[in-house]
Amino acid sequence: MTDFYNQILENNKKWVETTLESDPNYFKDLAKGQTPPLLWIGCSDSRVPANEIIGAKAGEVFVHRNIANMVVHTDMNMLSVLDYAVNVLKVKHVLVCGHYGCGGIKAAMGNDSIGIIDNWIRHIKNVYRLHSKYLDSIHDETSRFNKFVEINVQEQVIDLAKTSIVQNAWRNGQILTLHGWVYGLNSGYVTDLDVNMSSNDDLDDTYKLKFSI
Ligand code: CO
């Protein structure tokens, strides 16, 4: 066993002990259930830990993470998390949090084959193609990379709004706001992109769903 592996087991024991010292009922209370107000959709990147960044306690954030914080509407994992969060947990906010320096976004801007992940990266490439005219006009590579990170987050927010899950919740009068943020690895600060959506009014007509029941 590696030192690191043994260390994390040890860390867990210490964490339980110190947590119980300050609150003997901590785990008993958490075991009763969860009512998180927020669903976080973030990148798998190890440097972007959802709870830590926003100072949230256990029980406050429902989390879904994948490479480049994508909302792929055929992804059963994402759909299941979204459906459970919206329809069972009744979260009030769904937040897509991208981050500058994202490896997935960087890969989508290049043409190197990395492996099976190429097929996931294609979803990100589709976003680039949608905005290629604008993105290609940015000559500074870092600026183009940063802008693409932001545009990708905005597109994922719109992709959330396109889902039948979110549109159905809005149709039923459920209070649900979608947000887009970008986290700065260098600073620790998030930037609110101000791309909030709380109804399908701003959605392209092509995607607006009419519910008959
Ligand atoms: Co990333």
PDB file of C-alpha atoms and ligand atoms in Angstrom:
ATOM      1  CA  MET A   1       0.000   0.000   0.000  1.00  0.00           C
ATOM      2  CA  THR A   2       1.193   3.459  -0.777  1.00  0.00           C
ATOM      3  CA  ASP A   3       1.729   6.055   1.905  1.00  0.00           C
ATOM      4  CA  PHE A   4      -0.964   8.159   0.309  1.00  0.00           C
ATOM      5  CA  TYR A   5      -3.488   5.340   0.435  1.00  0.00           C
ATOM      6  CA  ASN A   6      -2.843   4.628   4.102  1.00  0.00           C
ATOM      7  CA  GLN A   7      -2.899   8.319   4.824  1.00  0.00           C
ATOM      8  CA  ILE A   8      -6.419   8.821   3.460  1.00  0.00           C
ATOM      9  CA  LEU A   9      -7.737   5.959   5.568  1.00  0.00           C
ATOM     10  CA  GLU A  10      -6.105   7.526   8.577  1.00  0.00           C
ATOM     11  CA  ASN A  11      -7.450  10.963   7.625  1.00  0.00           C
ATOM     12  CA  ASN A  12     -10.962   9.563   7.612  1.00  0.00           C
ATOM     13  CA  LYS A  13     -10.641   8.242  11.166  1.00  0.00           C
ATOM     14  CA  LYS A  14      -9.294  11.570  12.379  1.00  0.00           C
ATOM     15  CA  TRP A  15     -12.036  13.452  10.569  1.00  0.00           C
ATOM     16  CA  VAL A  16     -14.757  11.359  12.212  1.00  0.00           C
ATOM     17  CA  GLU A  17     -13.207  11.891  15.632  1.00  0.00           C
ATOM     18  CA  THR A  18     -12.804  15.668  15.342  1.00  0.00           C
ATOM     19  CA  THR A  19     -16.246  16.036  13.790  1.00  0.00           C
ATOM     20  CA  LEU A  20     -17.881  14.122  16.642  1.00  0.00           C
ATOM     21  CA  GLU A  21     -15.945  16.162  19.185  1.00  0.00           C
ATOM     22  CA  SER A  22     -17.590  19.353  17.973  1.00  0.00           C
ATOM     23  CA  ASP A  23     -21.000  17.792  17.273  1.00  0.00           C
ATOM     24  CA  PRO A  24     -21.812  14.328  18.683  1.00  0.00           C
ATOM     25  CA  ASN A  25     -24.995  14.178  16.543  1.00  0.00           C
ATOM     26  CA  TYR A  26     -23.369  15.241  13.248  1.00  0.00           C
ATOM     27  CA  PHE A  27     -23.648  11.898  11.449  1.00  0.00           C
ATOM     28  CA  LYS A  28     -26.922  10.909  13.109  1.00  0.00           C
ATOM     29  CA  ASP A  29     -28.518  14.127  11.870  1.00  0.00           C
ATOM     30  CA  LEU A  30     -27.114  13.783   8.332  1.00  0.00           C
ATOM     31  CA  ALA A  31     -28.336  10.206   8.116  1.00  0.00           C
ATOM     32  CA  LYS A  32     -31.938  11.410   8.497  1.00  0.00           C
ATOM     33  CA  GLY A  33     -32.049  12.747   4.939  1.00  0.00           C
ATOM     34  CA  GLN A  34     -31.019  15.512   2.595  1.00  0.00           C
ATOM     35  CA  THR A  35     -32.693  18.661   1.309  1.00  0.00           C
ATOM     36  CA  PRO A  36     -29.932  20.434  -0.620  1.00  0.00           C
ATOM     37  CA  PRO A  37     -31.024  23.697  -2.281  1.00  0.00           C
ATOM     38  CA  LEU A  38     -28.429  23.387  -5.027  1.00  0.00           C
ATOM     39  CA  LEU A  39     -27.390  21.015  -7.784  1.00  0.00           C
ATOM     40  CA  TRP A  40     -23.774  21.610  -8.803  1.00  0.00           C
ATOM     41  CA  ILE A  41     -22.624  20.489 -12.232  1.00  0.00           C
ATOM     42  CA  GLY A  42     -18.871  20.870 -12.334  1.00  0.00           C
ATOM     43  CA  CYS A  43     -15.692  19.544 -13.892  1.00  0.00           C
ATOM     44  CA  SER A  44     -14.041  16.344 -12.640  1.00  0.00           C
ATOM     45  CA  ASP A  45     -10.807  18.307 -12.264  1.00  0.00           C
ATOM     46  CA  SER A  46      -9.296  17.537  -8.840  1.00  0.00           C
ATOM     47  CA  ARG A  47      -8.635  21.232  -8.243  1.00  0.00           C
ATOM     48  CA  VAL A  48     -12.296  22.242  -8.312  1.00  0.00           C
ATOM     49  CA  PRO A  49     -13.912  20.690  -5.212  1.00  0.00           C
ATOM     50  CA  ALA A  50     -17.544  21.777  -5.180  1.00  0.00           C
ATOM     51  CA  ASN A  51     -18.254  22.025  -1.450  1.00  0.00           C
ATOM     52  CA  GLU A  52     -14.949  23.638  -0.524  1.00  0.00           C
ATOM     53  CA  ILE A  53     -15.152  26.468  -3.048  1.00  0.00           C
ATOM     54  CA  ILE A  54     -18.527  27.657  -1.822  1.00  0.00           C
ATOM     55  CA  GLY A  55     -18.087  26.830   1.838  1.00  0.00           C
ATOM     56  CA  ALA A  56     -21.010  24.423   1.746  1.00  0.00           C
ATOM     57  CA  LYS A  57     -21.573  21.826   4.427  1.00  0.00           C
ATOM     58  CA  ALA A  58     -22.442  18.191   3.810  1.00  0.00           C
ATOM     59  CA  GLY A  59     -26.124  18.038   2.894  1.00  0.00           C
ATOM     60  CA  GLU A  60     -26.155  21.390   1.097  1.00  0.00           C
ATOM     61  CA  VAL A  61     -25.022  20.518  -2.425  1.00  0.00           C
ATOM     62  CA  PHE A  62     -26.062  17.699  -4.756  1.00  0.00           C
ATOM     63  CA  VAL A  63     -23.117  17.145  -7.056  1.00  0.00           C
ATOM     64  CA  HIS A  64     -22.573  15.918 -10.594  1.00  0.00           C
ATOM     65  CA  ARG A  65     -19.152  16.142 -12.169  1.00  0.00           C
ATOM     66  CA  ASN A  66     -17.722  15.131 -15.509  1.00  0.00           C
ATOM     67  CA  ILE A  67     -14.988  16.258 -17.850  1.00  0.00           C
ATOM     68  CA  ALA A  68     -15.616  19.921 -18.727  1.00  0.00           C
ATOM     69  CA  ASN A  69     -18.942  20.153 -16.830  1.00  0.00           C
ATOM     70  CA  MET A  70     -21.025  19.058 -19.784  1.00  0.00           C
ATOM     71  CA  VAL A  71     -24.803  18.745 -19.970  1.00  0.00           C
ATOM     72  CA  VAL A  72     -25.200  16.047 -22.598  1.00  0.00           C
ATOM     73  CA  HIS A  73     -28.872  15.299 -23.028  1.00  0.00           C
ATOM     74  CA  THR A  74     -28.349  11.618 -23.869  1.00  0.00           C
ATOM     75  CA  ASP A  75     -26.168  11.113 -20.793  1.00  0.00           C
ATOM     76  CA  MET A  76     -28.292   8.897 -18.543  1.00  0.00           C
ATOM     77  CA  ASN A  77     -26.081   9.703 -15.589  1.00  0.00           C
ATOM     78  CA  MET A  78     -26.600  13.465 -15.934  1.00  0.00           C
ATOM     79  CA  LEU A  79     -30.335  13.053 -16.654  1.00  0.00           C
ATOM     80  CA  SER A  80     -30.807  10.850 -13.600  1.00  0.00           C
ATOM     81  CA  VAL A  81     -28.999  13.306 -11.330  1.00  0.00           C
ATOM     82  CA  LEU A  82     -30.949  16.237 -12.788  1.00  0.00           C
ATOM     83  CA  ASP A  83     -34.294  14.466 -12.528  1.00  0.00           C
ATOM     84  CA  TYR A  84     -33.693  13.398  -8.948  1.00  0.00           C
ATOM     85  CA  ALA A  85     -32.448  16.850  -7.958  1.00  0.00           C
ATOM     86  CA  VAL A  86     -35.354  18.706  -9.557  1.00  0.00           C
ATOM     87  CA  ASN A  87     -38.260  16.339  -9.005  1.00  0.00           C
ATOM     88  CA  VAL A  88     -37.410  14.617  -5.729  1.00  0.00           C
ATOM     89  CA  LEU A  89     -35.043  16.927  -3.865  1.00  0.00           C
ATOM     90  CA  LYS A  90     -36.726  20.032  -5.345  1.00  0.00           C
ATOM     91  CA  VAL A  91     -33.517  22.030  -5.581  1.00  0.00           C
ATOM     92  CA  LYS A  92     -33.994  25.754  -6.187  1.00  0.00           C
ATOM     93  CA  HIS A  93     -30.765  26.284  -8.131  1.00  0.00           C
ATOM     94  CA  VAL A  94     -28.809  24.369 -10.732  1.00  0.00           C
ATOM     95  CA  LEU A  95     -25.320  25.711 -11.187  1.00  0.00           C
ATOM     96  CA  VAL A  96     -22.915  24.874 -13.988  1.00  0.00           C
ATOM     97  CA  CYS A  97     -19.410  25.707 -12.812  1.00  0.00           C
ATOM     98  CA  GLY A  98     -16.612  25.619 -15.358  1.00  0.00           C
ATOM     99  CA  HIS A  99     -13.051  26.659 -14.673  1.00  0.00           C
ATOM    100  CA  TYR A 100     -10.252  28.449 -16.456  1.00  0.00           C
ATOM    101  CA  GLY A 101      -7.422  26.151 -17.475  1.00  0.00           C
ATOM    102  CA  CYS A 102      -9.835  23.274 -18.104  1.00  0.00           C
ATOM    103  CA  GLY A 103      -8.035  20.361 -19.783  1.00  0.00           C
ATOM    104  CA  GLY A 104     -11.205  19.176 -21.512  1.00  0.00           C
ATOM    105  CA  ILE A 105     -11.786  22.572 -23.084  1.00  0.00           C
ATOM    106  CA  LYS A 106      -8.132  22.775 -24.113  1.00  0.00           C
ATOM    107  CA  ALA A 107      -8.340  19.337 -25.720  1.00  0.00           C
ATOM    108  CA  ALA A 108     -11.415  20.405 -27.689  1.00  0.00           C
ATOM    109  CA  MET A 109      -9.430  23.282 -29.154  1.00  0.00           C
ATOM    110  CA  GLY A 110      -6.818  20.894 -30.513  1.00  0.00           C
ATOM    111  CA  ASN A 111      -6.833  17.799 -32.694  1.00  0.00           C
ATOM    112  CA  ASP A 112      -4.766  15.295 -30.753  1.00  0.00           C
ATOM    113  CA  SER A 113      -6.331  11.894 -30.159  1.00  0.00           C
ATOM    114  CA  ILE A 114      -6.190  11.005 -26.471  1.00  0.00           C
ATOM    115  CA  GLY A 115      -8.274   7.843 -26.466  1.00  0.00           C
ATOM    116  CA  ILE A 116     -11.930   7.055 -25.819  1.00  0.00           C
ATOM    117  CA  ILE A 117     -12.257  10.529 -24.333  1.00  0.00           C
ATOM    118  CA  ASP A 118     -12.078  11.878 -27.923  1.00  0.00           C
ATOM    119  CA  ASN A 119     -15.754  10.988 -28.208  1.00  0.00           C
ATOM    120  CA  TRP A 120     -16.672  12.980 -25.092  1.00  0.00           C
ATOM    121  CA  ILE A 121     -14.548  15.905 -26.260  1.00  0.00           C
ATOM    122  CA  ARG A 122     -16.623  15.957 -29.445  1.00  0.00           C
ATOM    123  CA  HIS A 123     -19.520  17.424 -27.448  1.00  0.00           C
ATOM    124  CA  ILE A 124     -17.232  20.300 -26.502  1.00  0.00           C
ATOM    125  CA  LYS A 125     -16.084  20.645 -30.105  1.00  0.00           C
ATOM    126  CA  ASN A 126     -19.729  21.056 -31.120  1.00  0.00           C
ATOM    127  CA  VAL A 127     -19.903  24.086 -28.838  1.00  0.00           C
ATOM    128  CA  TYR A 128     -16.753  25.483 -30.434  1.00  0.00           C
ATOM    129  CA  ARG A 129     -18.183  25.019 -33.920  1.00  0.00           C
ATOM    130  CA  LEU A 130     -21.340  26.867 -32.868  1.00  0.00           C
ATOM    131  CA  HIS A 131     -19.237  29.862 -31.847  1.00  0.00           C
ATOM    132  CA  SER A 132     -16.225  29.369 -34.134  1.00  0.00           C
ATOM    133  CA  LYS A 133     -16.668  32.640 -35.984  1.00  0.00           C
ATOM    134  CA  TYR A 134     -16.379  34.637 -32.774  1.00  0.00           C
ATOM    135  CA  LEU A 135     -13.791  32.424 -31.089  1.00  0.00           C
ATOM    136  CA  ASP A 136     -11.540  32.285 -34.160  1.00  0.00           C
ATOM    137  CA  SER A 137     -11.563  36.083 -34.237  1.00  0.00           C
ATOM    138  CA  ILE A 138      -9.780  36.167 -30.854  1.00  0.00           C
ATOM    139  CA  HIS A 139      -6.107  35.995 -31.796  1.00  0.00           C
ATOM    140  CA  ASP A 140      -4.572  35.751 -28.342  1.00  0.00           C
ATOM    141  CA  GLU A 141      -4.639  32.058 -27.516  1.00  0.00           C
ATOM    142  CA  THR A 142      -5.132  32.454 -23.751  1.00  0.00           C
ATOM    143  CA  SER A 143      -7.978  34.921 -24.263  1.00  0.00           C
ATOM    144  CA  ARG A 144      -9.621  32.555 -26.750  1.00  0.00           C
ATOM    145  CA  PHE A 145      -9.224  29.648 -24.309  1.00  0.00           C
ATOM    146  CA  ASN A 146     -10.738  31.666 -21.446  1.00  0.00           C
ATOM    147  CA  LYS A 147     -13.616  32.892 -23.600  1.00  0.00           C
ATOM    148  CA  PHE A 148     -14.340  29.349 -24.755  1.00  0.00           C
ATOM    149  CA  VAL A 149     -14.487  28.187 -21.119  1.00  0.00           C
ATOM    150  CA  GLU A 150     -17.114  30.878 -20.484  1.00  0.00           C
ATOM    151  CA  ILE A 151     -19.091  30.215 -23.661  1.00  0.00           C
ATOM    152  CA  ASN A 152     -19.124  26.510 -22.911  1.00  0.00           C
ATOM    153  CA  VAL A 153     -20.637  27.147 -19.473  1.00  0.00           C
ATOM    154  CA  GLN A 154     -23.294  29.368 -21.011  1.00  0.00           C
ATOM    155  CA  GLU A 155     -24.160  26.690 -23.580  1.00  0.00           C
ATOM    156  CA  GLN A 156     -24.477  24.070 -20.833  1.00  0.00           C
ATOM    157  CA  VAL A 157     -26.902  26.340 -18.975  1.00  0.00           C
ATOM    158  CA  ILE A 158     -28.956  26.621 -22.161  1.00  0.00           C
ATOM    159  CA  ASP A 159     -28.717  22.849 -22.629  1.00  0.00           C
ATOM    160  CA  LEU A 160     -30.153  22.421 -19.128  1.00  0.00           C
ATOM    161  CA  ALA A 161     -33.046  24.707 -20.068  1.00  0.00           C
ATOM    162  CA  LYS A 162     -33.700  22.598 -23.169  1.00  0.00           C
ATOM    163  CA  THR A 163     -34.236  19.419 -21.122  1.00  0.00           C
ATOM    164  CA  SER A 164     -37.770  18.147 -20.620  1.00  0.00           C
ATOM    165  CA  ILE A 165     -36.973  17.914 -16.889  1.00  0.00           C
ATOM    166  CA  VAL A 166     -36.286  21.621 -16.436  1.00  0.00           C
ATOM    167  CA  GLN A 167     -39.020  22.796 -18.817  1.00  0.00           C
ATOM    168  CA  ASN A 168     -41.565  20.593 -17.078  1.00  0.00           C
ATOM    169  CA  ALA A 169     -40.579  21.979 -13.680  1.00  0.00           C
ATOM    170  CA  TRP A 170     -41.016  25.545 -14.946  1.00  0.00           C
ATOM    171  CA  ARG A 171     -44.340  24.629 -16.522  1.00  0.00           C
ATOM    172  CA  ASN A 172     -45.476  23.379 -13.104  1.00  0.00           C
ATOM    173  CA  GLY A 173     -44.506  26.657 -11.472  1.00  0.00           C
ATOM    174  CA  GLN A 174     -41.531  25.236  -9.641  1.00  0.00           C
ATOM    175  CA  ILE A 175     -39.023  27.898  -8.625  1.00  0.00           C
ATOM    176  CA  LEU A 176     -35.840  26.818 -10.345  1.00  0.00           C
ATOM    177  CA  THR A 177     -32.999  29.050 -11.510  1.00  0.00           C
ATOM    178  CA  LEU A 178     -30.096  27.967 -13.685  1.00  0.00           C
ATOM    179  CA  HIS A 179     -26.751  29.705 -13.220  1.00  0.00           C
ATOM    180  CA  GLY A 180     -23.347  29.708 -14.891  1.00  0.00           C
ATOM    181  CA  TRP A 181     -20.046  30.337 -13.116  1.00  0.00           C
ATOM    182  CA  VAL A 182     -16.386  30.064 -13.935  1.00  0.00           C
ATOM    183  CA  TYR A 183     -13.865  29.241 -11.237  1.00  0.00           C
ATOM    184  CA  GLY A 184     -10.388  30.749 -11.313  1.00  0.00           C
ATOM    185  CA  LEU A 185      -7.752  28.156 -10.432  1.00  0.00           C
ATOM    186  CA  ASN A 186      -5.239  30.960  -9.868  1.00  0.00           C
ATOM    187  CA  SER A 187      -7.364  33.075  -7.559  1.00  0.00           C
ATOM    188  CA  GLY A 188      -9.949  30.804  -5.966  1.00  0.00           C
ATOM    189  CA  TYR A 189     -12.666  33.255  -6.917  1.00  0.00           C
ATOM    190  CA  VAL A 190     -15.663  32.371  -9.054  1.00  0.00           C
ATOM    191  CA  THR A 191     -17.099  34.687 -11.688  1.00  0.00           C
ATOM    192  CA  ASP A 192     -20.865  34.723 -12.056  1.00  0.00           C
ATOM    193  CA  LEU A 193     -21.399  34.874 -15.823  1.00  0.00           C
ATOM    194  CA  ASP A 194     -24.873  36.315 -15.258  1.00  0.00           C
ATOM    195  CA  VAL A 195     -26.469  33.861 -17.678  1.00  0.00           C
ATOM    196  CA  ASN A 196     -29.311  32.959 -15.318  1.00  0.00           C
ATOM    197  CA  MET A 197     -32.421  31.303 -16.704  1.00  0.00           C
ATOM    198  CA  SER A 198     -35.639  30.814 -14.745  1.00  0.00           C
ATOM    199  CA  SER A 199     -38.118  30.189 -17.554  1.00  0.00           C
ATOM    200  CA  ASN A 200     -38.009  28.926 -21.127  1.00  0.00           C
ATOM    201  CA  ASP A 201     -38.874  32.405 -22.476  1.00  0.00           C
ATOM    202  CA  ASP A 202     -35.322  32.994 -23.669  1.00  0.00           C
ATOM    203  CA  LEU A 203     -35.061  29.562 -25.252  1.00  0.00           C
ATOM    204  CA  ASP A 204     -34.973  29.302 -29.035  1.00  0.00           C
ATOM    205  CA  ASP A 205     -38.460  28.347 -30.269  1.00  0.00           C
ATOM    206  CA  THR A 206     -37.047  25.134 -31.724  1.00  0.00           C
ATOM    207  CA  TYR A 207     -36.536  23.786 -28.196  1.00  0.00           C
ATOM    208  CA  LYS A 208     -39.655  25.064 -26.417  1.00  0.00           C
ATOM    209  CA  LEU A 209     -41.774  22.131 -25.288  1.00  0.00           C
ATOM    210  CA  LYS A 210     -45.570  22.199 -25.167  1.00  0.00           C
ATOM    211  CA  PHE A 211     -46.881  19.809 -22.555  1.00  0.00           C
ATOM    212  CA  SER A 212     -50.267  18.218 -23.180  1.00  0.00           C
ATOM    213  CA  ILE A 213     -50.575  16.600 -19.759  1.00  0.00           C
TER     214      ILE A 213
HETATM  215 CO    CO B   1     -11.886  20.924 -16.312  1.00  0.00          CO
END
